[in-house]
XYZ file of C-alpha atoms in Angstrom:
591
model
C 16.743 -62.096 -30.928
C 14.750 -63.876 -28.317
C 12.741 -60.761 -27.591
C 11.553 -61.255 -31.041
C 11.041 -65.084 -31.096
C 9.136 -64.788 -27.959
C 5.820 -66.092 -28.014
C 6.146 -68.096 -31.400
C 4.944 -71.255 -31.853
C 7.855 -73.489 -34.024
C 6.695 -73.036 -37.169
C 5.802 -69.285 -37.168
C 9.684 -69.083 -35.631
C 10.829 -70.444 -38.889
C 8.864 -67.775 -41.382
C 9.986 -65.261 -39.270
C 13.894 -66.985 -39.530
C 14.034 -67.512 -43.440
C 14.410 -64.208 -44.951
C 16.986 -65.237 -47.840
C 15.323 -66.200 -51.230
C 11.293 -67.020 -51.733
C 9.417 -68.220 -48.725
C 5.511 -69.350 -48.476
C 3.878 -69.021 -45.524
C 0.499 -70.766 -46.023
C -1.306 -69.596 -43.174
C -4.982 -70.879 -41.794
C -7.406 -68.998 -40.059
C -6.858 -67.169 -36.953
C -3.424 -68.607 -36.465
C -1.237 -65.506 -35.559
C -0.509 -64.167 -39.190
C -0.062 -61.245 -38.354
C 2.087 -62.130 -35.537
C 4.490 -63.645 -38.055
C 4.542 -60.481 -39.904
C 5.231 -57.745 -37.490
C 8.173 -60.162 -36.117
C 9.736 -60.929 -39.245
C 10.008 -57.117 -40.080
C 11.650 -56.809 -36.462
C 13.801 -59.519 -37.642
C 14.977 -57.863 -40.787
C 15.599 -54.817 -38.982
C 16.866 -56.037 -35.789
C 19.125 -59.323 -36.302
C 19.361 -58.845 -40.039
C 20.240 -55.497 -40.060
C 18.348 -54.690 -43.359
C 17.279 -50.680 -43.370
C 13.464 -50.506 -43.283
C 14.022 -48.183 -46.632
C 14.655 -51.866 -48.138
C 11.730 -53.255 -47.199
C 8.462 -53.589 -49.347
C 5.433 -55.027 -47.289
C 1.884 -54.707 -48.584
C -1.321 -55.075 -46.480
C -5.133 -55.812 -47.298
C -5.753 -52.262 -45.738
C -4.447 -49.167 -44.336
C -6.114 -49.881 -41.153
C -3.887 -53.146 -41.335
C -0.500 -51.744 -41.605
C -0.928 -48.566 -39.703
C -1.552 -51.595 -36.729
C 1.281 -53.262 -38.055
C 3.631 -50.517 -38.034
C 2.544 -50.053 -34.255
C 3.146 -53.281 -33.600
C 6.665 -53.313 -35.081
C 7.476 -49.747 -33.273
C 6.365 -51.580 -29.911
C 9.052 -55.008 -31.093
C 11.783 -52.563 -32.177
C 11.646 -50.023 -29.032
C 11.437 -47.346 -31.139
C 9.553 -45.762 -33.818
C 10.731 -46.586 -37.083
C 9.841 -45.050 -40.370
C 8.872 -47.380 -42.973
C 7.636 -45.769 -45.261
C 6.750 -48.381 -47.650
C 4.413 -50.272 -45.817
C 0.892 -50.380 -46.974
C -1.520 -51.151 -49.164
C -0.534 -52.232 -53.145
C -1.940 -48.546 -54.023
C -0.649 -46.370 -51.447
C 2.482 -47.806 -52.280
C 1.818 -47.591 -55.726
C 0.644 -44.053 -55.653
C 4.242 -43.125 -54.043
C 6.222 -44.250 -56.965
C 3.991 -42.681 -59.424
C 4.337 -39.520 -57.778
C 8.281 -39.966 -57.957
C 7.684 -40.831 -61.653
C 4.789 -39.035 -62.324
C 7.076 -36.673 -65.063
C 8.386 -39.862 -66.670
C 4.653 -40.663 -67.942
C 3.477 -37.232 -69.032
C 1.528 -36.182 -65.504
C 2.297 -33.781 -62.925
C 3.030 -34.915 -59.189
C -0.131 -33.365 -58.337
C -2.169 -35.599 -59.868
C -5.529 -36.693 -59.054
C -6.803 -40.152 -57.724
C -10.525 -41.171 -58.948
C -12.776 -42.878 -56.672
C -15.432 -45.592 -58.195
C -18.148 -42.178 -58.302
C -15.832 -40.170 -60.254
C -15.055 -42.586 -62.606
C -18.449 -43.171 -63.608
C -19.389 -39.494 -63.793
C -16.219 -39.056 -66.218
C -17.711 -42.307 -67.963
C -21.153 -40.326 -67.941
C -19.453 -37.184 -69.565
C -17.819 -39.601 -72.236
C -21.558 -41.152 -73.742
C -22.563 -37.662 -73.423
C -19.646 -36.902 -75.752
C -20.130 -39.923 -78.073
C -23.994 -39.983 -78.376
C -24.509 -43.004 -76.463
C -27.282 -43.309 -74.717
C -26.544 -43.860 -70.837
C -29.780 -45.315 -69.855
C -29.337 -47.964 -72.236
C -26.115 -48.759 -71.449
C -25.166 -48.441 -67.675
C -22.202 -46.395 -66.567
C -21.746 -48.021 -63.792
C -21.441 -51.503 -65.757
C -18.863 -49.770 -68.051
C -16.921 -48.974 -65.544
C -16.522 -52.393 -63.698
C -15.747 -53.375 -67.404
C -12.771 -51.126 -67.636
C -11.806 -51.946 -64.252
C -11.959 -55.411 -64.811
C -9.780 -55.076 -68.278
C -7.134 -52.567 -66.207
C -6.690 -56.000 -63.670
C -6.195 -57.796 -65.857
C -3.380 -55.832 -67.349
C -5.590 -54.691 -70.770
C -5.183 -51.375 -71.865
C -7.440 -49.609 -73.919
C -6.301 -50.594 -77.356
C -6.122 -54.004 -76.390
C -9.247 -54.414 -75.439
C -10.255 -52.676 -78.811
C -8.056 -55.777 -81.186
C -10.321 -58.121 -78.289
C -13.810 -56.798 -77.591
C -16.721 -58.825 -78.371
C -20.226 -58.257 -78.529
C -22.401 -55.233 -78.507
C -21.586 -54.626 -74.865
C -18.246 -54.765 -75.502
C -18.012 -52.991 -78.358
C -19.223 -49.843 -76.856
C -16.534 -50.460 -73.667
C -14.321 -50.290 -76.447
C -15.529 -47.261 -77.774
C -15.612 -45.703 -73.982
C -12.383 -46.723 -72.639
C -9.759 -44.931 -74.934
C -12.105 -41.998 -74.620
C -11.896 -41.903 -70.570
C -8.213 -42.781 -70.803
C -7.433 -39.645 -72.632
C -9.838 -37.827 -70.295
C -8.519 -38.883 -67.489
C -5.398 -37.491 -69.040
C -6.501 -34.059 -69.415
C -7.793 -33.903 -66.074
C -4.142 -35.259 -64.711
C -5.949 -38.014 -63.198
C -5.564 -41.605 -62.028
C -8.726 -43.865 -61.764
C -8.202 -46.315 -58.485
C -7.270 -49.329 -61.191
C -4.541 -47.092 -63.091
C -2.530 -46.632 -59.835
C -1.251 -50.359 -60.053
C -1.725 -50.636 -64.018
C 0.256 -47.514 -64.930
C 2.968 -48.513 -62.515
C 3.578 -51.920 -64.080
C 3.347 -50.495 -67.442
C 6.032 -48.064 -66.193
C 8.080 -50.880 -65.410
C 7.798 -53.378 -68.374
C 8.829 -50.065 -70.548
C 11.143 -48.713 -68.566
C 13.927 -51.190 -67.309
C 15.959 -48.653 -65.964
C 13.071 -47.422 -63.591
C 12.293 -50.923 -62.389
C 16.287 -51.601 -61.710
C 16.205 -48.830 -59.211
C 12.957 -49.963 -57.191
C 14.558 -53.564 -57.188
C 17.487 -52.079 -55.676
C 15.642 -50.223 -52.746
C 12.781 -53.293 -52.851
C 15.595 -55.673 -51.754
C 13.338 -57.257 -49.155
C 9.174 -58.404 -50.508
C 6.776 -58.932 -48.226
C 3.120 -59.638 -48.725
C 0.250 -60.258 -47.080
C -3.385 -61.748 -48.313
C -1.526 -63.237 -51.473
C -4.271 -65.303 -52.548
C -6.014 -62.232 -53.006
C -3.929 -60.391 -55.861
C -5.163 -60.347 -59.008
C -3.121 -60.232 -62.282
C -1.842 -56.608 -62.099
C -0.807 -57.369 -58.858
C 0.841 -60.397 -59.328
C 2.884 -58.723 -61.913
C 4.460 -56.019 -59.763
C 5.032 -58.441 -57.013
C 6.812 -60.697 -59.862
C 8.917 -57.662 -61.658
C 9.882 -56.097 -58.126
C 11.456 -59.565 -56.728
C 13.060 -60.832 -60.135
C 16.442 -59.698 -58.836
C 17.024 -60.315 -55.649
C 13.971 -62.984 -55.391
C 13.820 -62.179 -51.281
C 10.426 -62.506 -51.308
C 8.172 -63.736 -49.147
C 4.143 -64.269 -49.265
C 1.399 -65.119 -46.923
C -1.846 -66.153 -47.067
C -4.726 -69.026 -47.257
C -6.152 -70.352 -50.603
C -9.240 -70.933 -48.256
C -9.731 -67.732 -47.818
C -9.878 -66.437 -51.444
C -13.288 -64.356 -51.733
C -12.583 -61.247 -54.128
C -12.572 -63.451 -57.423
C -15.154 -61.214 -58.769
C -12.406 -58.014 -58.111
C -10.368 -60.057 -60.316
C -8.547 -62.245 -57.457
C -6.965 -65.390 -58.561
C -6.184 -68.055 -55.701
C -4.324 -69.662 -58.232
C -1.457 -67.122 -57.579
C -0.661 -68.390 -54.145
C -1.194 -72.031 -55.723
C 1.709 -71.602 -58.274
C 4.108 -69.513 -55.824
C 6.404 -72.576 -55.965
C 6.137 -72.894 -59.733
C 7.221 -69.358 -60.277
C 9.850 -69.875 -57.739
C 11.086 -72.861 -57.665
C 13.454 -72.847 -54.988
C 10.929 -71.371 -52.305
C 10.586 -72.789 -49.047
C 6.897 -73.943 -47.744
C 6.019 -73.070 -43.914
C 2.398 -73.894 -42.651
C 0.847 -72.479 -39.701
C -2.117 -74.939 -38.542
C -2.697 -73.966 -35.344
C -5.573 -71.958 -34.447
C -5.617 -69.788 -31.320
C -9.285 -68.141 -32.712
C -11.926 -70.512 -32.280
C -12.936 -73.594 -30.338
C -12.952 -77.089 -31.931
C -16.330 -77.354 -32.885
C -15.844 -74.340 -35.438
C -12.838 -75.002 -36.863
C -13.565 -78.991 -37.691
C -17.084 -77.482 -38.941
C -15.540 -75.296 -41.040
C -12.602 -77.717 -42.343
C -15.495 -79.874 -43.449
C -16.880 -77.262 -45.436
C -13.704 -76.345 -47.258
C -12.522 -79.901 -47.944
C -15.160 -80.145 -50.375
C -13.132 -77.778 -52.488
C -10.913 -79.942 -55.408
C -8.722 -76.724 -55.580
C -6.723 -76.235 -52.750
C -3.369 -76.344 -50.664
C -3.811 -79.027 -47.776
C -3.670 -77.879 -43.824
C -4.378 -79.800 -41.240
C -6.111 -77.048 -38.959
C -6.326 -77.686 -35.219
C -6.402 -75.591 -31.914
C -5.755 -76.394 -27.951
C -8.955 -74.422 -27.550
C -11.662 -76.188 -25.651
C -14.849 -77.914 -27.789
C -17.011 -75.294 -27.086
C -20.862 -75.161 -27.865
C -22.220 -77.078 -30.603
C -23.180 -75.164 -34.011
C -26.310 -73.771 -33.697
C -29.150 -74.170 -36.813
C -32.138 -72.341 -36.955
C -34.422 -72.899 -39.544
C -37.092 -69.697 -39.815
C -40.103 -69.568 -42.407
C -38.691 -66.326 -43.989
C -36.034 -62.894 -42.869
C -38.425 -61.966 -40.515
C -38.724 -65.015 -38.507
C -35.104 -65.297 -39.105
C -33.931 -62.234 -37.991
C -36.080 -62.167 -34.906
C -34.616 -65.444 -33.946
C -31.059 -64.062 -33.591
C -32.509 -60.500 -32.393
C -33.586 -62.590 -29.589
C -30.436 -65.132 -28.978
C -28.074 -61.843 -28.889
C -30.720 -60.082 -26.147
C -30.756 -63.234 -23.976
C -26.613 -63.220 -24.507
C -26.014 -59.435 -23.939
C -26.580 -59.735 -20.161
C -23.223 -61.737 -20.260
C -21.061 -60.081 -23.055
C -20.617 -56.561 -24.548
C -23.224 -55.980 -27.629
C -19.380 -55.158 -29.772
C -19.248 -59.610 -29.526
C -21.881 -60.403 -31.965
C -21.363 -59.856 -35.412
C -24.349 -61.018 -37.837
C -22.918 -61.749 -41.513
C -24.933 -62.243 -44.819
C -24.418 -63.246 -48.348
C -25.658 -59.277 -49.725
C -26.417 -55.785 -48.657
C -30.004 -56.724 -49.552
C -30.017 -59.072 -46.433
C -30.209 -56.293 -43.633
C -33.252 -54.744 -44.390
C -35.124 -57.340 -42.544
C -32.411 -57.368 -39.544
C -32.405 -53.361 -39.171
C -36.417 -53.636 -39.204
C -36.633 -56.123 -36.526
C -33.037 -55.172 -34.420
C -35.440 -51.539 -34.344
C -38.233 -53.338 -33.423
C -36.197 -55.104 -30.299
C -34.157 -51.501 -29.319
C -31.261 -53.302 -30.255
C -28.259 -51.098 -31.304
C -26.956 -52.104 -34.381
C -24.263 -50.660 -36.862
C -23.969 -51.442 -40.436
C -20.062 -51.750 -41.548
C -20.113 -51.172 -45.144
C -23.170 -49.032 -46.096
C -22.973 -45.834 -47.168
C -19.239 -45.094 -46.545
C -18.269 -41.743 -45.341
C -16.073 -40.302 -47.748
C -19.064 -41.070 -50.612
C -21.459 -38.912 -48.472
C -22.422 -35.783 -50.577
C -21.378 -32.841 -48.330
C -18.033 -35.017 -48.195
C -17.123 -35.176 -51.766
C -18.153 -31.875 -52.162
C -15.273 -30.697 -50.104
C -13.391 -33.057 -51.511
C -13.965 -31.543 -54.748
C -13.169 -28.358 -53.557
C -9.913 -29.562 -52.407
C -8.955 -31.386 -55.238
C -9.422 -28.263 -57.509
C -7.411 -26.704 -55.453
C -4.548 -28.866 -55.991
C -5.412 -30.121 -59.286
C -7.163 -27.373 -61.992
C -7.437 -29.563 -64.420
C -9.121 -32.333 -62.675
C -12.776 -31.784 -64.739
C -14.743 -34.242 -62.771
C -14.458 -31.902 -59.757
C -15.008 -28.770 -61.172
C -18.495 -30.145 -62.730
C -19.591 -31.498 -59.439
C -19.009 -27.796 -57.552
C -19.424 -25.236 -60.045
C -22.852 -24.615 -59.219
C -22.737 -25.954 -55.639
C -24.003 -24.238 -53.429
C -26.107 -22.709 -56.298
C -24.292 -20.007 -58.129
C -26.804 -19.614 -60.976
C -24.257 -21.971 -63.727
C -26.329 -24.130 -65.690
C -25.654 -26.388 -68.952
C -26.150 -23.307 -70.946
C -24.282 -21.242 -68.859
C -21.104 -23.769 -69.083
C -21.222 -23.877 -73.328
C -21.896 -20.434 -73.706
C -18.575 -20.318 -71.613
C -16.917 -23.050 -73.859
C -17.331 -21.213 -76.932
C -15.552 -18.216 -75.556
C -18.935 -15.800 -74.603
C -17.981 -14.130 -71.224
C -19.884 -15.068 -67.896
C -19.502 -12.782 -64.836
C -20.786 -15.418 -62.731
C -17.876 -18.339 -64.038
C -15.393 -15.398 -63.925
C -16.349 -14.997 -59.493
C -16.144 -19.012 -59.508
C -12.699 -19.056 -60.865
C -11.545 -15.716 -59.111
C -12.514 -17.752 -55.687
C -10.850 -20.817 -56.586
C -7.504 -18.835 -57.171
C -8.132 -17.479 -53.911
C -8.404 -20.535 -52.520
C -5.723 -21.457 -54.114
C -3.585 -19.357 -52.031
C -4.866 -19.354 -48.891
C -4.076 -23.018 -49.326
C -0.651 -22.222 -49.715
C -0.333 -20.736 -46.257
C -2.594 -22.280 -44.074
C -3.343 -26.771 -42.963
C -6.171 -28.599 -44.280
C -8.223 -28.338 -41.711
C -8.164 -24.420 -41.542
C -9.053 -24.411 -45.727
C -12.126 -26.592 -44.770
C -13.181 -23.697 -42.912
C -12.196 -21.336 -45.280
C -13.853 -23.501 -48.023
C -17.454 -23.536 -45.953
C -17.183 -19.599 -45.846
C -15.498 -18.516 -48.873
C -17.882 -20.732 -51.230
C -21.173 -20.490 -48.968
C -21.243 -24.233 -48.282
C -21.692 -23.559 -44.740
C -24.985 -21.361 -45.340
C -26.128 -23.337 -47.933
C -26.641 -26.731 -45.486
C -27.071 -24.666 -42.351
C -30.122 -22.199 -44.270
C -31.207 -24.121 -47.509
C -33.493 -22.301 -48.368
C -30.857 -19.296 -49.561
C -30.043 -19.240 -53.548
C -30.350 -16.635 -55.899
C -33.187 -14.859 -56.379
C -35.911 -15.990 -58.303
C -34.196 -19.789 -58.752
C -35.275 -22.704 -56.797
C -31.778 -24.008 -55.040
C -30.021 -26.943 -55.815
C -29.753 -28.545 -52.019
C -27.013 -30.728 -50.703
C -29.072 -33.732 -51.307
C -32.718 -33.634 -52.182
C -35.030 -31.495 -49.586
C -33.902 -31.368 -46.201
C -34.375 -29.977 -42.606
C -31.903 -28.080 -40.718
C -31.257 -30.591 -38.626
C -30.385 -32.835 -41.555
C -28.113 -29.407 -42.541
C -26.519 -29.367 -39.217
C -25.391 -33.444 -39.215
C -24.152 -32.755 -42.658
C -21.949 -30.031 -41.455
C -20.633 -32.208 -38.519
C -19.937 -35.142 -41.041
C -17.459 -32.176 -42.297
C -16.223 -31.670 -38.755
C -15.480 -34.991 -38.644
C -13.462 -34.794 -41.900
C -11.752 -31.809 -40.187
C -10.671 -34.124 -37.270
C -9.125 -36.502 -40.146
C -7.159 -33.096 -42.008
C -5.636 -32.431 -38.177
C -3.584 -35.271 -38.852
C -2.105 -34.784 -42.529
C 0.936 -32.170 -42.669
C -0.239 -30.817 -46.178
C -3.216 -30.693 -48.506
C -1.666 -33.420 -51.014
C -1.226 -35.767 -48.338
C -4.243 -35.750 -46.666
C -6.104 -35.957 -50.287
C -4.043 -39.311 -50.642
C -5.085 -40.636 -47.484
C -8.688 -39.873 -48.238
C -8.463 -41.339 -51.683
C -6.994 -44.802 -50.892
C -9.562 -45.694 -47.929
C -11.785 -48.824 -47.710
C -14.825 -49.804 -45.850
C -12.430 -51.839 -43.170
C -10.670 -49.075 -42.662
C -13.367 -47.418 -40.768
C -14.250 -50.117 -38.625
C -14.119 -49.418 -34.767
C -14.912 -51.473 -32.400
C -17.999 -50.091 -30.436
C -18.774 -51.838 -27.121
C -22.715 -50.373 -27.707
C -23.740 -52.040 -30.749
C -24.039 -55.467 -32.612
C -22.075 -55.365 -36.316
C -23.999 -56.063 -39.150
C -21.918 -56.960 -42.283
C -21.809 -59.038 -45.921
C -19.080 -61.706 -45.500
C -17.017 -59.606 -47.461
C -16.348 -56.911 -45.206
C -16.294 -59.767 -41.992
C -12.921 -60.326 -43.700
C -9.597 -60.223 -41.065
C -12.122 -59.665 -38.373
C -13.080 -61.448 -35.683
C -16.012 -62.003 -32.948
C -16.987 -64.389 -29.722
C -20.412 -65.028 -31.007
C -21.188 -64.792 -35.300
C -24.548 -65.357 -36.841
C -24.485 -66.199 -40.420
C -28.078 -65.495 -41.834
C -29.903 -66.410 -45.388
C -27.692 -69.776 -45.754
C -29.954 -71.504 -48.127
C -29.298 -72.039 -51.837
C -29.902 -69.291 -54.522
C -28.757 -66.494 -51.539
C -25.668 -68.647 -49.749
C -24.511 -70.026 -52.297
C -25.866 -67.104 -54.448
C -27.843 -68.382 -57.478
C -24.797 -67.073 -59.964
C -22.532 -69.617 -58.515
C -24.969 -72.933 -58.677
C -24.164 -74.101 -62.096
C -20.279 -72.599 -61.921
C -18.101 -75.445 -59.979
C -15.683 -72.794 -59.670
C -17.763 -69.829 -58.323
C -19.104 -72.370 -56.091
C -16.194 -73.431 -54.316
C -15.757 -69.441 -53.714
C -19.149 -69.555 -52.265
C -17.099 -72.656 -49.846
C -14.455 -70.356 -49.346
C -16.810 -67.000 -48.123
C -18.596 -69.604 -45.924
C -15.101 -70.803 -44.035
C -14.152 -67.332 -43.667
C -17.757 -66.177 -42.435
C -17.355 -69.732 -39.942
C -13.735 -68.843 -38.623
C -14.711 -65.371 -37.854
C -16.079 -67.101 -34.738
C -14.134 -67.488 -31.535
C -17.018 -69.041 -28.895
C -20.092 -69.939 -30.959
């Protein structure tokens, strides 16, 4: 036991200590949360004895617990398999694919990203006449996501809808639902939605995860949103062993549908839960962290910490004010060049309000030859050549899954257009559908004796993919090729193919096809985040979440950018514009 207690501070002892009955750990910026964590899962295991089967602990990201679990492996002295530790979707994703039968899918099932949802939203206007430039996809889909947080299915949100807008969401959304059916798919939203669902109707079901659930843990709780709250709530009604961390402060996903009021109430839905606070700060000097308690005091809504570190004072907090972005961002182009003789480039981070924001910074960090990274931008897995091996791979797996088979049924170019397809529908033969089909079966199984990463290969022959980035110019004869992604050179074919590579390297690690699609399909931005010792980050506040920095620039803080002109008039959006701002400040360590 004192191996595990070793290194706590009192009050992180006792959260790691109490592991009968509900337990809040209200924990403040940079003040070994994690640490708690890790050792309270030791603790279970170790000194309490409880089988890691038992244990339920969710993370913010994958990234997060795969660190975690190293962590714990490291405390323990051995490496433990726990294998439901995660994110709320990975771990929701495992029980639907135990269940899957129960609600009418097969185990294979495919998960939608955000792209696939909106091209299956696309396909459904199509369907109902409505016309998509009028009424954005996109916009219809955060709408259903939205409702599917909040724990509205489709036909409640028909008996509610109001407004044109909404009307025609209500139109859409049984339509995609029963889609999304035939295809034996899961949009990212239904993975937590159709698991609760599963457990309101089905007590039985729920019974027998509260049995093996017999110990809760959660991290970031003042980030769930309703649907989340709700399986946290039905999984520890039994045995109530539940225990959640996290900072009010910190709440910055309320437009995801995040409610800091959940972390607010904990004590009101459990009343006999024990409070533990962890105030001290081993992150940042003094001058940030009374800085940024100033800001967030302003807030009416909120737990109360008293935040305070041993750290030294440090620096004073710099302000710059600049007559526009360019000024701006040549100011702190030039403050990290003067710096960078003294500390790695990976030190500085430089956070803003929007995407928007970096434009100015790439154009001037280019300007300066001053490496830079965006975290956040164009992700990897929604790269073109990417999803188009995804798609591949899902159709594989999945035959049904329609939103795949659209996107690769005439890429590379095959000569299958619109006409081709519903001449196909209505039963007229096609030699050229009949090859695509006869491939994928082949594929099919080779897939059945071979790893991922070989079938990527097999997949870039077999289909032409490989030719068609390496030698774009190739299609059939007499029709002008569709190319990977608008007119490119073949050097813009060749890093396409090694962004494939690279998904190759990611395959080597997955034992079969259905895992590794899993893994791929439940990724987030943070999740590819390395540290680089050659290059400054550039990120929204958003993504700076759980990360940390010896030097952070916050750019654009004036009002109608940071706070963002939406939140002005809103007392509640702006004291989430407070929060974003305390967790962009305590991001800091040195300056």
């Amino acid at each position: 036991m004192k191996k595990i207690l070793t290194g706590l501070n009192e009050p992180q002892q006792q959260a790691v200590q109490i592991t009968e009955g509900p337990l809040l750990v209200l924990a403040g910026p940079g003040s070994g949360k994690t640490r708690v964590l890790t050792h309270r899962v030791a603790y279970l295991i170790l000194e309490k004895k409880i089988s890691p089967y038992n244990l339920f602990v969710t993370t913010f990201t994958n990234k997060a617990a795969d660190e975690m679990k190293q962590r714990i492996q490291k405390l323990l002295g051995y490496k433990a398999f726990l294998p439901w530790m995660g994110t709320f979707h990975s771990l929701c994703v495992r029980v639907l694919r135990q269940q899957a039968p129960e609600i009418g899918y097969k185990k294979s099932f495919t998960i939608y990203d955000k792209q696939d949802s909106i091209a299956a939203i696309k396909r459904v206007l199509k369907d109902l006449n409505i016309d998509s430039q009028k009424f954005n996809p996109s916009a219809i889909a955060n709408a259903i996501s939205s409702a599917k947080s909040e724990l509205v299915t489709a036909r409640e949100y028909q008996n509610y809808s109001q407004g044109y807008f909404q009307k025609v969401v209500a139109q859409v959304y049984p339509r995609y639902e029963e889609n999304l059916r035939k295809a034996q798919a899961f949009d990212f939203d239904d993975l937590l939605l159709k698991t609760v669902l599963l457990f309101q109707s089905r007590p039985e079901i729920l019974a027998q995860y509260q049995q093996i659930f017999r110990y809760i843990l959660v991290d970031e709780y003042q980030d769930t949103n309703t649907v989340q709250y709700m399986l946290v709530k039905l999984l520890a009604s039994k045995y109530k062993n539940i225990c959640v961390v996290g900072d009010d402060g910190q709440s910055i996903y309320g437009f995801r549908g995040a409610d800091f009021r959940n972390i607010l109430n904990f004590e009101k839905d459990f009343p006999a839960a024990k409070v533990v606070k962890l105030e001290q700060n081993y992150r940042s000097t003094k001058n940030i962290l009374q800085a940024a308690q100033k800001v967030i005091e302003n807030n009416l809504h909120r737990s109360r910490k008293n935040l305070w570190t041993q750290n030294p004072q440090g620096a004073p907090i710099g302000l710059f004010e600049a007559e526009d972005e360019i000024a701006e961002s040549t100011f702190v182009a030039r403050e990290i060049s003067a710096l960078a003789n003294l500390t790695p480039l990976s030190s500085f981070a430089v956070l803003y309000r929007t995407n928007a924001q970096s434009r100015a910074l790439e154009e001037v960090f280019l300007q300066e030859n001053l490496p830079y990274r965006i975290i956040g931008a164009l992700e990897f897995y929604k790269r073109k050549e990417i999803k188009d091996v995804l798609a591949y791979l899902r159709l594989i797996v999945n035959p049904e899954d329609a939103v795949s088979l659209e996107r690769i049924l005439n890429v590379p170019p095959r000569g299958i257009g619109p006409k081709t397809i519903e001449s196909f529908r209505k039963g007229e033969k096609n030699d050229k559908i009949t090859d695509f089909l006869q491939m994928m079966e082949n594929l099919r199984q080779y897939a059945q004796k071979t790893n991922p990463a070989d079938l990527i290969d097999y997949i870039l022959v077999k289909s032409g993919y490989s030719d068609f980035l390496t030698q774009p110019d190739k299609g059939p004869p007499g029709q002008k090729p569709l190319r990977a992604g608008g007119p490119f050179t073949p050097e813009e074919g060749e890093s396409r193919l090694e962004n494939i590579r690279e998904l190759k390297t990611v395959a080597k690690n997955c034992p079969d096809l259905a895992s590794f699609l899993e893994k791929v399909s439940l990724v987030s931005d943070q999740d590819n985040y390395k540290k680089d010792s050659q290059v400054v980050s550039l990120m929204t506040l958003h993504n700076a979440k759980g990360l940390e920095f010896p030097v952070v620039f916050i750019v654009g803080m004036e009002e109608g950018l940071f706070p963002h002109s939406r939140s002005i008039l809103e007392a509640v959006e702006l004291e989430e514009e407070r929060r974003l701002c305390y967790v962009g400040m305590t991001r800091a360590k040195q300056r």
